[in-house]
Amino acid sequence: MIEKTLAIIKPDAVKKNVIGKIISRIEDEGFKITAMRLAKLTKDEAKGFYIVHKDKSFYIPLTDYMSSGPVMLMRLERENAIGHWRKVMGATDPAKAEPGTIRRLYGFSIESNATHGSDAPETAEWELNYFFKG
Ligand code: CMP
């Protein structure tokens, strides 16, 4: 079954000039990119996107960071897109991510961790709708 997920190339990876490398990897992993947009999120857009984390200690620094520079928003499609993209990204903390994963290759810290991916079908639908209207 073809599934959709939201992927974001975060500000640290955009600044590092690795958008192209990450997109190549996405294509090599068999995803179709069916929507893509470079955006500079406002603080309110970042806060709305990460609203599930509103009570966490990292909510304010995370949303400051996500609105600090351009991000690349993408809709990816593939069989098992959600799980596969999470596997290709690696663990949230780049230091704990497997060698060869995107976060291990390009991430810097748990906050500046290069990419985001939806974590379940319901969140993928909500997140895609947030940026792409589905
Ligand atoms: P992401 O997949 O975008 O989802 C939530 C983000 O919060 C996560 O990646 C991290 O970049 C960020 N974050 C910052 N601090 C923490 C933390 N202590 N634990 C988990 N996520 C964190």
PDB file of C-alpha atoms and ligand atoms in Angstrom:
ATOM      1  CA  MET A   1       0.000   0.000   0.000  1.00  0.00           C
ATOM      2  CA  ILE A   2       1.386   3.403  -0.987  1.00  0.00           C
ATOM      3  CA  GLU A   3       1.709   5.671   2.022  1.00  0.00           C
ATOM      4  CA  LYS A   4       2.519   9.375   2.367  1.00  0.00           C
ATOM      5  CA  THR A   5       4.726  11.149   4.868  1.00  0.00           C
ATOM      6  CA  LEU A   6       5.890  14.671   5.514  1.00  0.00           C
ATOM      7  CA  ALA A   7       9.640  15.229   5.366  1.00  0.00           C
ATOM      8  CA  ILE A   8      11.347  18.462   6.356  1.00  0.00           C
ATOM      9  CA  ILE A   9      14.947  19.387   5.667  1.00  0.00           C
ATOM     10  CA  LYS A  10      15.609  21.563   8.709  1.00  0.00           C
ATOM     11  CA  PRO A  11      17.458  24.912   8.845  1.00  0.00           C
ATOM     12  CA  ASP A  12      20.826  23.411   9.857  1.00  0.00           C
ATOM     13  CA  ALA A  13      20.912  21.112   6.795  1.00  0.00           C
ATOM     14  CA  VAL A  14      19.714  23.867   4.439  1.00  0.00           C
ATOM     15  CA  LYS A  15      22.519  26.124   5.775  1.00  0.00           C
ATOM     16  CA  LYS A  16      25.050  23.320   5.256  1.00  0.00           C
ATOM     17  CA  ASN A  17      24.101  23.081   1.551  1.00  0.00           C
ATOM     18  CA  VAL A  18      23.064  19.443   1.724  1.00  0.00           C
ATOM     19  CA  ILE A  19      19.516  19.771   0.322  1.00  0.00           C
ATOM     20  CA  GLY A  20      20.699  18.094  -2.892  1.00  0.00           C
ATOM     21  CA  LYS A  21      22.424  15.218  -1.118  1.00  0.00           C
ATOM     22  CA  ILE A  22      19.352  14.543   1.020  1.00  0.00           C
ATOM     23  CA  ILE A  23      16.997  14.678  -1.975  1.00  0.00           C
ATOM     24  CA  SER A  24      19.262  12.263  -3.908  1.00  0.00           C
ATOM     25  CA  ARG A  25      19.100   9.865  -0.986  1.00  0.00           C
ATOM     26  CA  ILE A  26      15.304  10.192  -0.850  1.00  0.00           C
ATOM     27  CA  GLU A  27      15.085   9.280  -4.554  1.00  0.00           C
ATOM     28  CA  ASP A  28      17.599   6.442  -4.208  1.00  0.00           C
ATOM     29  CA  GLU A  29      15.441   5.009  -1.407  1.00  0.00           C
ATOM     30  CA  GLY A  30      12.510   4.721  -3.835  1.00  0.00           C
ATOM     31  CA  PHE A  31      10.379   7.633  -2.662  1.00  0.00           C
ATOM     32  CA  LYS A  32       8.448   9.824  -5.079  1.00  0.00           C
ATOM     33  CA  ILE A  33       8.505  13.486  -4.104  1.00  0.00           C
ATOM     34  CA  THR A  34       4.963  14.598  -4.909  1.00  0.00           C
ATOM     35  CA  ALA A  35       5.106  18.095  -3.391  1.00  0.00           C
ATOM     36  CA  MET A  36       8.021  20.283  -2.377  1.00  0.00           C
ATOM     37  CA  ARG A  37       8.371  23.865  -1.176  1.00  0.00           C
ATOM     38  CA  LEU A  38      11.161  25.928   0.318  1.00  0.00           C
ATOM     39  CA  ALA A  39       9.693  28.025   3.132  1.00  0.00           C
ATOM     40  CA  LYS A  40      10.772  30.281   5.946  1.00  0.00           C
ATOM     41  CA  LEU A  41       8.401  29.404   8.788  1.00  0.00           C
ATOM     42  CA  THR A  42       7.136  32.132  11.057  1.00  0.00           C
ATOM     43  CA  LYS A  43       7.463  31.507  14.778  1.00  0.00           C
ATOM     44  CA  ASP A  44       3.682  30.970  14.920  1.00  0.00           C
ATOM     45  CA  GLU A  45       3.777  28.432  12.055  1.00  0.00           C
ATOM     46  CA  ALA A  46       6.555  26.521  13.849  1.00  0.00           C
ATOM     47  CA  LYS A  47       4.619  26.634  17.127  1.00  0.00           C
ATOM     48  CA  GLY A  48       1.476  25.373  15.384  1.00  0.00           C
ATOM     49  CA  PHE A  49       3.377  22.567  13.686  1.00  0.00           C
ATOM     50  CA  TYR A  50       4.972  21.335  16.926  1.00  0.00           C
ATOM     51  CA  ILE A  51       1.875  21.959  19.080  1.00  0.00           C
ATOM     52  CA  VAL A  52       2.002  18.350  20.395  1.00  0.00           C
ATOM     53  CA  HIS A  53       5.232  19.321  22.162  1.00  0.00           C
ATOM     54  CA  LYS A  54       3.829  22.506  23.710  1.00  0.00           C
ATOM     55  CA  ASP A  55       4.398  21.319  27.277  1.00  0.00           C
ATOM     56  CA  LYS A  56       7.948  20.065  26.660  1.00  0.00           C
ATOM     57  CA  SER A  57      10.984  21.982  27.880  1.00  0.00           C
ATOM     58  CA  PHE A  58      12.352  22.139  24.320  1.00  0.00           C
ATOM     59  CA  TYR A  59       9.217  23.656  22.720  1.00  0.00           C
ATOM     60  CA  ILE A  60      10.430  27.278  22.699  1.00  0.00           C
ATOM     61  CA  PRO A  61      14.035  26.607  21.578  1.00  0.00           C
ATOM     62  CA  LEU A  62      12.777  24.099  18.981  1.00  0.00           C
ATOM     63  CA  THR A  63      10.280  26.545  17.474  1.00  0.00           C
ATOM     64  CA  ASP A  64      12.859  29.392  17.575  1.00  0.00           C
ATOM     65  CA  TYR A  65      15.264  27.149  15.699  1.00  0.00           C
ATOM     66  CA  MET A  66      12.678  25.930  13.152  1.00  0.00           C
ATOM     67  CA  SER A  67      11.806  29.534  12.309  1.00  0.00           C
ATOM     68  CA  SER A  68      15.460  30.666  12.185  1.00  0.00           C
ATOM     69  CA  GLY A  69      16.060  29.962   8.490  1.00  0.00           C
ATOM     70  CA  PRO A  70      14.596  28.294   5.397  1.00  0.00           C
ATOM     71  CA  VAL A  71      13.350  24.709   5.490  1.00  0.00           C
ATOM     72  CA  MET A  72      12.452  22.358   2.636  1.00  0.00           C
ATOM     73  CA  LEU A  73       8.995  20.830   3.021  1.00  0.00           C
ATOM     74  CA  MET A  74       8.275  17.641   1.081  1.00  0.00           C
ATOM     75  CA  ARG A  75       5.507  15.107   0.605  1.00  0.00           C
ATOM     76  CA  LEU A  76       7.071  11.674   0.072  1.00  0.00           C
ATOM     77  CA  GLU A  77       5.236   8.636  -1.273  1.00  0.00           C
ATOM     78  CA  ARG A  78       6.302   5.006  -1.170  1.00  0.00           C
ATOM     79  CA  GLU A  79       5.249   1.688   0.267  1.00  0.00           C
ATOM     80  CA  ASN A  80       5.687   2.018   4.066  1.00  0.00           C
ATOM     81  CA  ALA A  81       6.784   5.654   3.564  1.00  0.00           C
ATOM     82  CA  ILE A  82       6.491   6.618   7.240  1.00  0.00           C
ATOM     83  CA  GLY A  83       8.558   3.743   8.631  1.00  0.00           C
ATOM     84  CA  HIS A  84      11.061   3.753   5.808  1.00  0.00           C
ATOM     85  CA  TRP A  85      11.728   7.497   6.040  1.00  0.00           C
ATOM     86  CA  ARG A  86      12.223   7.173   9.814  1.00  0.00           C
ATOM     87  CA  LYS A  87      14.711   4.354   9.220  1.00  0.00           C
ATOM     88  CA  VAL A  88      16.632   6.378   6.616  1.00  0.00           C
ATOM     89  CA  MET A  89      16.730   9.412   8.964  1.00  0.00           C
ATOM     90  CA  GLY A  90      17.943   7.414  11.977  1.00  0.00           C
ATOM     91  CA  ALA A  91      17.473   8.178  15.681  1.00  0.00           C
ATOM     92  CA  THR A  92      16.390  11.687  16.763  1.00  0.00           C
ATOM     93  CA  ASP A  93      19.767  12.260  18.419  1.00  0.00           C
ATOM     94  CA  PRO A  94      22.414  12.179  15.635  1.00  0.00           C
ATOM     95  CA  ALA A  95      24.968  10.798  18.098  1.00  0.00           C
ATOM     96  CA  LYS A  96      22.737   7.733  18.581  1.00  0.00           C
ATOM     97  CA  ALA A  97      21.754   7.327  14.919  1.00  0.00           C
ATOM     98  CA  GLU A  98      23.160   4.389  12.942  1.00  0.00           C
ATOM     99  CA  PRO A  99      26.113   5.092  10.634  1.00  0.00           C
ATOM    100  CA  GLY A 100      24.905   6.004   7.149  1.00  0.00           C
ATOM    101  CA  THR A 101      21.607   7.489   8.297  1.00  0.00           C
ATOM    102  CA  ILE A 102      20.822  11.087   7.349  1.00  0.00           C
ATOM    103  CA  ARG A 103      20.904  12.376  10.914  1.00  0.00           C
ATOM    104  CA  ARG A 104      24.219  10.661  11.571  1.00  0.00           C
ATOM    105  CA  LEU A 105      25.665  12.049   8.336  1.00  0.00           C
ATOM    106  CA  TYR A 106      24.311  15.591   8.509  1.00  0.00           C
ATOM    107  CA  GLY A 107      22.798  16.217  11.968  1.00  0.00           C
ATOM    108  CA  PHE A 108      24.579  18.206  14.639  1.00  0.00           C
ATOM    109  CA  SER A 109      22.495  17.838  17.828  1.00  0.00           C
ATOM    110  CA  ILE A 110      19.120  16.558  19.014  1.00  0.00           C
ATOM    111  CA  GLU A 111      17.604  19.889  17.955  1.00  0.00           C
ATOM    112  CA  SER A 112      19.670  20.563  14.821  1.00  0.00           C
ATOM    113  CA  ASN A 113      19.092  17.047  13.551  1.00  0.00           C
ATOM    114  CA  ALA A 114      18.849  17.721   9.788  1.00  0.00           C
ATOM    115  CA  THR A 115      15.414  16.274   9.049  1.00  0.00           C
ATOM    116  CA  HIS A 116      11.923  15.618  10.350  1.00  0.00           C
ATOM    117  CA  GLY A 117       9.508  12.822   9.504  1.00  0.00           C
ATOM    118  CA  SER A 118       5.955  12.030  10.544  1.00  0.00           C
ATOM    119  CA  ASP A 119       5.681   9.277  13.151  1.00  0.00           C
ATOM    120  CA  ALA A 120       2.311   7.627  12.350  1.00  0.00           C
ATOM    121  CA  PRO A 121      -0.427   7.654   9.668  1.00  0.00           C
ATOM    122  CA  GLU A 122      -2.650  10.071  11.640  1.00  0.00           C
ATOM    123  CA  THR A 123       0.200  12.521  12.263  1.00  0.00           C
ATOM    124  CA  ALA A 124       1.322  12.240   8.620  1.00  0.00           C
ATOM    125  CA  GLU A 125      -2.160  13.229   7.486  1.00  0.00           C
ATOM    126  CA  TRP A 126      -2.286  16.130   9.950  1.00  0.00           C
ATOM    127  CA  GLU A 127       1.234  17.339   9.106  1.00  0.00           C
ATOM    128  CA  LEU A 128       0.722  17.096   5.329  1.00  0.00           C
ATOM    129  CA  ASN A 129      -2.494  18.998   5.664  1.00  0.00           C
ATOM    130  CA  TYR A 130      -0.708  21.648   7.746  1.00  0.00           C
ATOM    131  CA  PHE A 131       1.729  22.481   4.948  1.00  0.00           C
ATOM    132  CA  PHE A 132       0.191  21.136   1.732  1.00  0.00           C
ATOM    133  CA  LYS A 133      -3.536  20.845   2.295  1.00  0.00           C
ATOM    134  CA  GLY A 134      -3.180  17.052   2.006  1.00  0.00           C
TER     135      GLY A 134
HETATM  136  P1  CMP B   1      11.467  16.046  15.141  1.00  0.00           P
HETATM  137  O1  CMP B   1      11.412  14.709  14.487  1.00  0.00           O
HETATM  138  O2  CMP B   1      11.367  17.240  14.272  1.00  0.00           O
HETATM  139  O3  CMP B   1      10.308  16.128  16.261  1.00  0.00           O
HETATM  140  C1  CMP B   1      10.419  16.928  17.417  1.00  0.00           C
HETATM  141  C2  CMP B   1      11.763  17.554  17.540  1.00  0.00           C
HETATM  142  O4  CMP B   1      12.083  18.090  18.797  1.00  0.00           O
HETATM  143  C3  CMP B   1      12.813  16.507  17.308  1.00  0.00           C
HETATM  144  O5  CMP B   1      12.846  16.150  15.948  1.00  0.00           O
HETATM  145  C4  CMP B   1      14.076  17.208  17.820  1.00  0.00           C
HETATM  146  O6  CMP B   1      14.735  17.928  16.821  1.00  0.00           O
HETATM  147  C5  CMP B   1      13.502  18.210  18.826  1.00  0.00           C
HETATM  148  N1  CMP B   1      14.017  18.019  20.169  1.00  0.00           N
HETATM  149  C6  CMP B   1      14.717  18.928  20.868  1.00  0.00           C
HETATM  150  N2  CMP B   1      15.039  18.462  22.059  1.00  0.00           N
HETATM  151  C7  CMP B   1      14.520  17.221  22.159  1.00  0.00           C
HETATM  152  C8  CMP B   1      14.526  16.218  23.165  1.00  0.00           C
HETATM  153  N3  CMP B   1      15.126  16.397  24.340  1.00  0.00           N
HETATM  154  N4  CMP B   1      13.910  15.046  22.894  1.00  0.00           N
HETATM  155  C9  CMP B   1      13.284  14.840  21.695  1.00  0.00           C
HETATM  156  N5  CMP B   1      13.253  15.772  20.703  1.00  0.00           N
HETATM  157  C10 CMP B   1      13.871  16.936  20.932  1.00  0.00           C
END
